[in-house]
Short mmCIF file of C-alpha atoms and ligand atoms in Angstrom, two decimals:
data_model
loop_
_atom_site.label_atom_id
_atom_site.label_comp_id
_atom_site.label_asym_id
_atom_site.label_seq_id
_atom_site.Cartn_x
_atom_site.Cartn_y
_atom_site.Cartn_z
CA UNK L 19 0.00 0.00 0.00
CA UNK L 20 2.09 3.20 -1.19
CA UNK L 21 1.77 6.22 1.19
CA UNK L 22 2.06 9.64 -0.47
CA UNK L 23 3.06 12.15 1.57
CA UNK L 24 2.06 15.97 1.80
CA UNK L 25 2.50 18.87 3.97
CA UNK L 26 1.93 22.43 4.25
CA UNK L 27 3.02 25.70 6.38
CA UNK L 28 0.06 26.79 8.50
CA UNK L 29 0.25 30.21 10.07
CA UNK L 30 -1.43 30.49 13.75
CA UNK L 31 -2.05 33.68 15.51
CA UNK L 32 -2.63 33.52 19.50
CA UNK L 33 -5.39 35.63 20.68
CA UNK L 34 -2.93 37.92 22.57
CA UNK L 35 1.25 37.96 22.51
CA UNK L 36 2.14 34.93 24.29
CA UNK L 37 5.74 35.45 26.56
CA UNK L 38 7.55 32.89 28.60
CA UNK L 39 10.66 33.37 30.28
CA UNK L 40 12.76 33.32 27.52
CA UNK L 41 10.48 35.87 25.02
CA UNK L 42 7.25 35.36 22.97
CA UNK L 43 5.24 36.46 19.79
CA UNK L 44 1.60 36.51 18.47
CA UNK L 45 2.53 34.28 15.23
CA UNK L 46 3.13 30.68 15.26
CA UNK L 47 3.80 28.47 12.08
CA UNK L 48 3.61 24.97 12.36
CA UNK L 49 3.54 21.99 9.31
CA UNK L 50 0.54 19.98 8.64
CA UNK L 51 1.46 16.64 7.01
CA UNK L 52 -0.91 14.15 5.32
CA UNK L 53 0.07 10.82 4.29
CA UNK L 54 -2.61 9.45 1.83
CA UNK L 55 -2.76 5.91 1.39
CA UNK L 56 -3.68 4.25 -2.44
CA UNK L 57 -7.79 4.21 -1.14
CA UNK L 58 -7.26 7.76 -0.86
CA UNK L 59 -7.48 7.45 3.24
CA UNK L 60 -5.98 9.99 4.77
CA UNK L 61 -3.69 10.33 8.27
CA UNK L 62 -3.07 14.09 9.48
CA UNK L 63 -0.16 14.91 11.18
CA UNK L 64 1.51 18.37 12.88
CA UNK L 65 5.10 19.75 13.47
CA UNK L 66 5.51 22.48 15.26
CA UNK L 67 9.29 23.31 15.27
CA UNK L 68 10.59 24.75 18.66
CA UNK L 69 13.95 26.70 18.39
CA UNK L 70 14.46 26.27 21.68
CA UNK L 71 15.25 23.00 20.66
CA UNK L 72 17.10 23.31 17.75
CA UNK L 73 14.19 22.95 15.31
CA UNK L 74 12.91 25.16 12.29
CA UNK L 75 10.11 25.39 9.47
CA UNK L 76 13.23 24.82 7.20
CA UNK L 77 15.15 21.79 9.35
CA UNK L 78 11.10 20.11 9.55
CA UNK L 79 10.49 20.53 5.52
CA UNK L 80 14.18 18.86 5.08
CA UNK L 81 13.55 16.12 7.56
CA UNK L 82 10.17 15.81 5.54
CA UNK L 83 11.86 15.18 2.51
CA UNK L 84 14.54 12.38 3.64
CA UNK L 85 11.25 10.56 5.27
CA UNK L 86 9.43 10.92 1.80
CA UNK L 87 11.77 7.82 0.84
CA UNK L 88 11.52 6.45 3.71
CA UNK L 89 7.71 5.56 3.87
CA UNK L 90 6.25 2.21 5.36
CA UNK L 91 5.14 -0.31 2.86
CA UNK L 92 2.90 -1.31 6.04
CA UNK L 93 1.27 1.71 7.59
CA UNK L 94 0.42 -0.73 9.97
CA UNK L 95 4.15 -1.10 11.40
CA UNK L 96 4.08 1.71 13.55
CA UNK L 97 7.02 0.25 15.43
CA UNK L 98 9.54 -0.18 12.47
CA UNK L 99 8.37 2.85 10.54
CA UNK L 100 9.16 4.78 13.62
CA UNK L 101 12.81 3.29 13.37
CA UNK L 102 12.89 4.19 9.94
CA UNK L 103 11.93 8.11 10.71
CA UNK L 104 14.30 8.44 13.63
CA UNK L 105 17.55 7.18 11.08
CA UNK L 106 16.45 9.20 8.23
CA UNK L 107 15.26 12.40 10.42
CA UNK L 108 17.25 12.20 13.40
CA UNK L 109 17.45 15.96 13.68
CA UNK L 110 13.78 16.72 13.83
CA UNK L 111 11.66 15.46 16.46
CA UNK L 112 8.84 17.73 15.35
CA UNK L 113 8.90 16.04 11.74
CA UNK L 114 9.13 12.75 13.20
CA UNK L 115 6.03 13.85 15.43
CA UNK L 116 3.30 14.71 12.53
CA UNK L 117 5.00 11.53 10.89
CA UNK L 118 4.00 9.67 14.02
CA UNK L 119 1.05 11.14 14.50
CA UNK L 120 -0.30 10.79 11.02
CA UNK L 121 0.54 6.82 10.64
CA UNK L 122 -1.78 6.55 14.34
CA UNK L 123 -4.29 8.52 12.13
CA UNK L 124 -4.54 6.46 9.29
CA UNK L 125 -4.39 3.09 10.72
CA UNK L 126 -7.08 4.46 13.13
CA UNK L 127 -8.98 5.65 9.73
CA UNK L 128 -8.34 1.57 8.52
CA UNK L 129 -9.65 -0.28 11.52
CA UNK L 130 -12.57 2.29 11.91
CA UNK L 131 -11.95 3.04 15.90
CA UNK L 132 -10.58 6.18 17.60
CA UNK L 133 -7.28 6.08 18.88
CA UNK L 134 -7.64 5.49 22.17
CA UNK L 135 -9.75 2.87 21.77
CA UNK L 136 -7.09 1.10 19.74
CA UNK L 137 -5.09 1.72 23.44
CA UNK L 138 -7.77 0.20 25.57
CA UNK L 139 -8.33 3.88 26.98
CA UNK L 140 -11.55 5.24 29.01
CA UNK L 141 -11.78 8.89 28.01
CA UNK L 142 -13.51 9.75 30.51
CA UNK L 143 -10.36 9.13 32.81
CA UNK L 144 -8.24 12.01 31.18
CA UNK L 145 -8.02 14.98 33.45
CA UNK L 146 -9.22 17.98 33.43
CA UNK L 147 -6.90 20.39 30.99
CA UNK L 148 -5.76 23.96 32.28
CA UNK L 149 -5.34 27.20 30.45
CA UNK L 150 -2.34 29.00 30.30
CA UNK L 151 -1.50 33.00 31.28
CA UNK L 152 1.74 33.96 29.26
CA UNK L 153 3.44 36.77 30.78
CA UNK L 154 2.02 40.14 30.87
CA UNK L 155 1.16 43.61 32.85
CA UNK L 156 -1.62 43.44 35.27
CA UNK L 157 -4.23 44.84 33.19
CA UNK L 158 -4.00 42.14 30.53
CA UNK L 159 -3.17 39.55 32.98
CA UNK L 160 -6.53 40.35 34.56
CA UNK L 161 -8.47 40.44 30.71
CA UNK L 162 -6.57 36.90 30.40
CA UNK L 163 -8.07 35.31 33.30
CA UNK L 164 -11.88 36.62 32.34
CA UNK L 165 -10.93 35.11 29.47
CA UNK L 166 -10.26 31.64 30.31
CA UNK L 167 -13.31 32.08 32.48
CA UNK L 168 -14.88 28.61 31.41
CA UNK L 169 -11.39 26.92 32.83
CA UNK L 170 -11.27 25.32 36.11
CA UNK L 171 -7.26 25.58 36.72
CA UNK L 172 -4.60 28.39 35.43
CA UNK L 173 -1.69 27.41 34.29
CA UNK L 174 0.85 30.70 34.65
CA UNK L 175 3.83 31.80 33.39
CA UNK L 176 6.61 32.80 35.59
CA UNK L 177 9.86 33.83 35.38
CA UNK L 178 9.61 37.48 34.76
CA UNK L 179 10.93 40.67 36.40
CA UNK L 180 7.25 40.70 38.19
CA UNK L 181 6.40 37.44 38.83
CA UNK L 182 5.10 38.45 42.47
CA UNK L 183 2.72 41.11 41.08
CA UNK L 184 1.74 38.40 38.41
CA UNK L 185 0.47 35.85 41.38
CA UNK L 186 -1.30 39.07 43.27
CA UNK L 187 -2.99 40.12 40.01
CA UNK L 188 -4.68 36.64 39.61
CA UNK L 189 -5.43 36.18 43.06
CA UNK L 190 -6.99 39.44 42.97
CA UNK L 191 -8.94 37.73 40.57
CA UNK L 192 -10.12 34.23 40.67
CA UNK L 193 -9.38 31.54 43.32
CA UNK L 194 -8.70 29.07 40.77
CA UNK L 195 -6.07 26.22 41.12
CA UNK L 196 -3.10 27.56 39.88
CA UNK L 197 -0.44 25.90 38.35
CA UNK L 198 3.09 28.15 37.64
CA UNK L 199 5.86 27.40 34.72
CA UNK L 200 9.21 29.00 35.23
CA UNK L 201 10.52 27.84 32.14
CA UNK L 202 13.78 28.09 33.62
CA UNK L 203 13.82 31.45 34.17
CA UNK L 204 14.87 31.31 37.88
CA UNK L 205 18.32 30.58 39.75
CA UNK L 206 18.38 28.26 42.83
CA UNK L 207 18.38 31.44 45.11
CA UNK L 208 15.26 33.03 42.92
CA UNK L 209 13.67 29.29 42.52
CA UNK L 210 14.03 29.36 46.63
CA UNK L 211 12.89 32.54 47.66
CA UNK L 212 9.61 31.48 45.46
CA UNK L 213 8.67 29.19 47.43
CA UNK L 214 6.70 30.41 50.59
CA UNK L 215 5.44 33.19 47.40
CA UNK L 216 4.04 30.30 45.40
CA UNK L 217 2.58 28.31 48.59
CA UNK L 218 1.30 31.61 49.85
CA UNK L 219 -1.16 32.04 46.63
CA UNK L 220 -1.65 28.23 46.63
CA UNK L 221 -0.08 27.14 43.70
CA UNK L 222 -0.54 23.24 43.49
CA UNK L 223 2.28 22.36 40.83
CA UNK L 224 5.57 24.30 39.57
CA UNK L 225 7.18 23.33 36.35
CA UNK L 226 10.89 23.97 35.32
CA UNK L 227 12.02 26.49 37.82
CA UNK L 228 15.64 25.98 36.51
CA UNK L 229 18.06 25.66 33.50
CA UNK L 230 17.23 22.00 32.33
CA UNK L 231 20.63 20.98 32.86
CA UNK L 232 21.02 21.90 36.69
CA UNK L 233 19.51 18.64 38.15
CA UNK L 234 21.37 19.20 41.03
CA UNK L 235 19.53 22.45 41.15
CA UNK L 236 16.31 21.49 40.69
CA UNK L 237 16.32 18.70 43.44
CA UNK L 238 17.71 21.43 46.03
CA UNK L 239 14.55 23.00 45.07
CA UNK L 240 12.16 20.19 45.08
CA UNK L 241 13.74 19.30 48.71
CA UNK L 242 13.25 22.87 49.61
CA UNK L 243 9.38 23.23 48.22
CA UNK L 244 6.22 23.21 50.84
CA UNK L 245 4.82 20.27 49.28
CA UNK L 246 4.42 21.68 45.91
CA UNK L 247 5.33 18.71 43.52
CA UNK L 248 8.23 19.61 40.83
CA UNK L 249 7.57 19.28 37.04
CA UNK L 250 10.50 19.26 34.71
CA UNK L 251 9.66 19.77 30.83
CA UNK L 252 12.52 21.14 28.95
CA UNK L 253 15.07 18.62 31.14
CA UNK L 254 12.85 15.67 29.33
CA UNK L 255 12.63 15.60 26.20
CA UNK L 256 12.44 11.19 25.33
CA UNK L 257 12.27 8.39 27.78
CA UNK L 258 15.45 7.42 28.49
CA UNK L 259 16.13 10.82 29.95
CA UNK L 260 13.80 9.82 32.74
CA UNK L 261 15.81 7.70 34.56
CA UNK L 262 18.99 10.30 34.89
CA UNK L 263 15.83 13.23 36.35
CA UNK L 264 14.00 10.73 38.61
CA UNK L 265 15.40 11.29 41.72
CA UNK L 266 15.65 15.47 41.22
CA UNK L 267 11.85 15.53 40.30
CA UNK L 268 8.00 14.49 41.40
CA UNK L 269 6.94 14.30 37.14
CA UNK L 270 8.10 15.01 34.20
CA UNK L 271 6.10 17.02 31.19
CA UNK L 272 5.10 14.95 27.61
CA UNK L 273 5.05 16.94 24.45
CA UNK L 274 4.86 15.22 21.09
CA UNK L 275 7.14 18.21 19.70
CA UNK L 276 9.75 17.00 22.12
CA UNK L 277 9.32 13.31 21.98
CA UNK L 278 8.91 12.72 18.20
CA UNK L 279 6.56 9.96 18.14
CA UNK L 280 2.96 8.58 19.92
CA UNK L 281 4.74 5.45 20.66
CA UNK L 282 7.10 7.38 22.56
CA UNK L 283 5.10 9.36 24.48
CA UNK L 284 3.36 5.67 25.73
CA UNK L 285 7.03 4.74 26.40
CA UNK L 286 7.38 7.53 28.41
CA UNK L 287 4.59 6.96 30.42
CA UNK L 288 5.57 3.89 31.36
CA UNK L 289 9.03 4.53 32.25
CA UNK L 290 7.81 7.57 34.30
CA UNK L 291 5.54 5.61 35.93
CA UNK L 292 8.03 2.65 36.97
CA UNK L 293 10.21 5.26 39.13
CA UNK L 294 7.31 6.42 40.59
CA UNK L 295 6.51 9.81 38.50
CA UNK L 296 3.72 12.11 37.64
CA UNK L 297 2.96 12.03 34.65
CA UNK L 298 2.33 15.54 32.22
CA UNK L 299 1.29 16.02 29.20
CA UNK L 300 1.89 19.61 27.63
CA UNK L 301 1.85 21.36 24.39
CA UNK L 302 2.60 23.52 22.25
CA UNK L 303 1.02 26.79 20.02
CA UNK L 304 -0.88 24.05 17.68
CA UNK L 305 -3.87 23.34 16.01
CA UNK L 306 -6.09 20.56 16.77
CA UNK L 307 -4.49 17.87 15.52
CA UNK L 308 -1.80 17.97 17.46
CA UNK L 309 -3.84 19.01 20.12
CA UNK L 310 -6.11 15.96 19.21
CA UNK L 311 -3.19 13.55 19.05
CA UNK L 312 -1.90 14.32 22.91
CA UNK L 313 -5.64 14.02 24.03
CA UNK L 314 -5.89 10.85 23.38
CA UNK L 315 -3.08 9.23 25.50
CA UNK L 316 -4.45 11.95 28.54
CA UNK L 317 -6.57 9.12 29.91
CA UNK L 318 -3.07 7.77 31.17
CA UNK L 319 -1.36 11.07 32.48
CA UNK L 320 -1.96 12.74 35.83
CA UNK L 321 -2.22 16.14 34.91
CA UNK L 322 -2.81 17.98 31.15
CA UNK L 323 -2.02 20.90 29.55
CA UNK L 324 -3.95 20.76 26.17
CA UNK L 325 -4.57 24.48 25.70
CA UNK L 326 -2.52 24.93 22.76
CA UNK L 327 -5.48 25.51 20.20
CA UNK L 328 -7.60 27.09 22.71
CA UNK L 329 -4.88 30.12 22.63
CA UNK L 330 -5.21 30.43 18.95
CA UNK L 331 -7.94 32.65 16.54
CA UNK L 332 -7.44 30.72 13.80
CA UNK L 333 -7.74 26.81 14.29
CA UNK L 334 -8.48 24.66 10.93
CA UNK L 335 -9.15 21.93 12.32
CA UNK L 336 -11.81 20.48 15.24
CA UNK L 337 -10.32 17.78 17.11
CA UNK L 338 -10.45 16.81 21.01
CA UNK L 339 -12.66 19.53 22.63
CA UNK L 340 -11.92 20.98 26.11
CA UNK L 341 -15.84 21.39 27.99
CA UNK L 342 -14.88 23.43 31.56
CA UNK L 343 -11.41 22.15 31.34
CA UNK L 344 -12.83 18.48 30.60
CA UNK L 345 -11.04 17.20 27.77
CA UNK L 346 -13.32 15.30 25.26
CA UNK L 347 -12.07 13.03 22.74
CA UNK L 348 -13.41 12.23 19.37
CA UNK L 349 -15.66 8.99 18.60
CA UNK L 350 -15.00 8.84 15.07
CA UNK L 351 -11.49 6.74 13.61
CA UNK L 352 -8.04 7.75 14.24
CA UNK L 353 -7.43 10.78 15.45
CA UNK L 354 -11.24 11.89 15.01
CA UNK L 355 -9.75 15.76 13.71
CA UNK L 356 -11.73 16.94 10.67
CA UNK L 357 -11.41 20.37 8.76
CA UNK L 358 -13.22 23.59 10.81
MG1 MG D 416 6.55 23.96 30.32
#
């Protein structure tokens, strides 16, 4: 059965500037990818190249092209067509992602069943998804959280020059969970000193506080925290990184865009889970599919993220849906994502 395969540049806007620690923007491109099958069946797929990790528009089109000669005669090895994607596009986990992503689709498509159904997953089990609060002055931060007024939990962004008045803005607010990403934008002292702040306003989770390569750091922190659990995201990217964060951490943070592959992100579950983890799973700026694709392992995380589309103006596609921070996963095959 020969694949064809097909992609395009999609432009996203967010409905406001989203910042992080390390900068922001209002535009987002990502690549859609389509691998059509000789029925005409379709599987969608969706890069979204960060430069934080080394990736690009231009790296994800190459990597494209060395995997358009690399297609599975058997869409139905996921396993050994994942192989194949990781030697031929090593450099581009985001590439190797839609890849992923759209094989899951269009076997999905062939044996008529939603993803996670094919994984022997209860939707109903995946937890409730926050919405995130880049980094902004108090005025906007306050329009933000009237904004995500149909959201249960608040994921914010940290690691400004004003994180304090950030935290007193929302509390001002809402008395919504809140859940705080650093990005690692603090030090150890900063990361510290945050601590009685962040338990003060009742923040139940706090990702990344630190550089991802100061483990060290991040466990000083962890050992330091009132009982707020420890996330890391940019220290773990793939699975086998788990084992060398384990015993600085409480979880560790999923994204397709840094794990390259469905099958991985299952992986990583799994290894998370056997030293006694929880489990993530994040996003990024994305449309629905890739959105869609990270909902449907969320039945087997702890906590979820899965506001990427949500942030966005401009969606094509309808995918997983997210009803008062419930996420809710398509019924019809594969990924269930159709155009808007
Ligand atoms: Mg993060």
């Amino acid at each position: 059965m020969a694949l064809r395969l097909e992609h395009e540049v999609v432009t996203l806007h967010t409905r406001h500037p989203f910042i992080i620690a390390r900068g922001g923007r209002s535009d987002w491109q990502v690549v859609v990818v389509r691998l059509i099958d000789s029925d005409g069946v379709e599987g969608w797929g969706e890069a979204y190249p960060s430069g934080y990790y080394g990736e690009s528009i231009e790296g994800v089109q190459a990597a494209l092209t060395a995997a358009r000669g690399a297609l599975p005669a058997n869409p139905f090895d996921l396993e050994g067509a994942e192989a194949c994607f990781r030697k031929v596009a090593p450099q581009s986990a985001a590439a190797r992602g839609a890849l992923s992503t759209a094989l899951h689709d269009l076997v999905g498509k062939r044996m008529g069943q939603p993803l996670w159904r094919l994984w022997g997953l209860d939707p109903a089990r995946a937890p409730k998804s926050s919405f995130t609060v880049g980094i902004d002055a108090p005025e906007k931060i306050r329009q933000k959280v009237a904004e995500a007024g149909q959201y249960p939990i608040l994921k914010i962004k940290l690691g400004s020059d004003h994180d304090e008045e950030i935290l007193k803005t929302i509390r001002a607010v809402t008395d919504k969970p809140i859940r705080v990403d650093a990005n690692a934008g603090w030090t150890r002292d900063r990361a510290i000193a945050m601590l009685p702040v962040l338990k003060d306003y009742g923040v139940e989770l706090l990702e990344q506080p630190l550089p991802p390569a100061d483990l060290e750091g991040i466990g000083a922190v962890r050992r330091a925290s009132p009982g707020i659990p420890v996330v890391v995201d940019e220290s773990c990217l793939v699975a086998t990184d788990i084992p060398a964060v384990a015993a600085y951490v409480d979880g560790i943070n999923i994204k397709l865009a840094k794990c390259g592959s469905l099958r991985e992100a299952l992986r990583m579950i799994a290894t998370a889970r056997a030293h006694g983890l929880l489990v993530m799973v994040g996003c990024m700026i994305e449309t629905s599919i890739a959105i869609t694709a990270a909902a449907h392992f969320a039945p087997l995380v702890d906590v979820a993220d899965l506001d990427g589309a949500a942030l966005t103006v401009d969606d094509p596609y309808v995918g997983a849906g997210i009803d008062h921070g419930q996420i809710t996963l398509p019924t019809s095959p594969g990924l269930g994502v159709r155009r808007r």
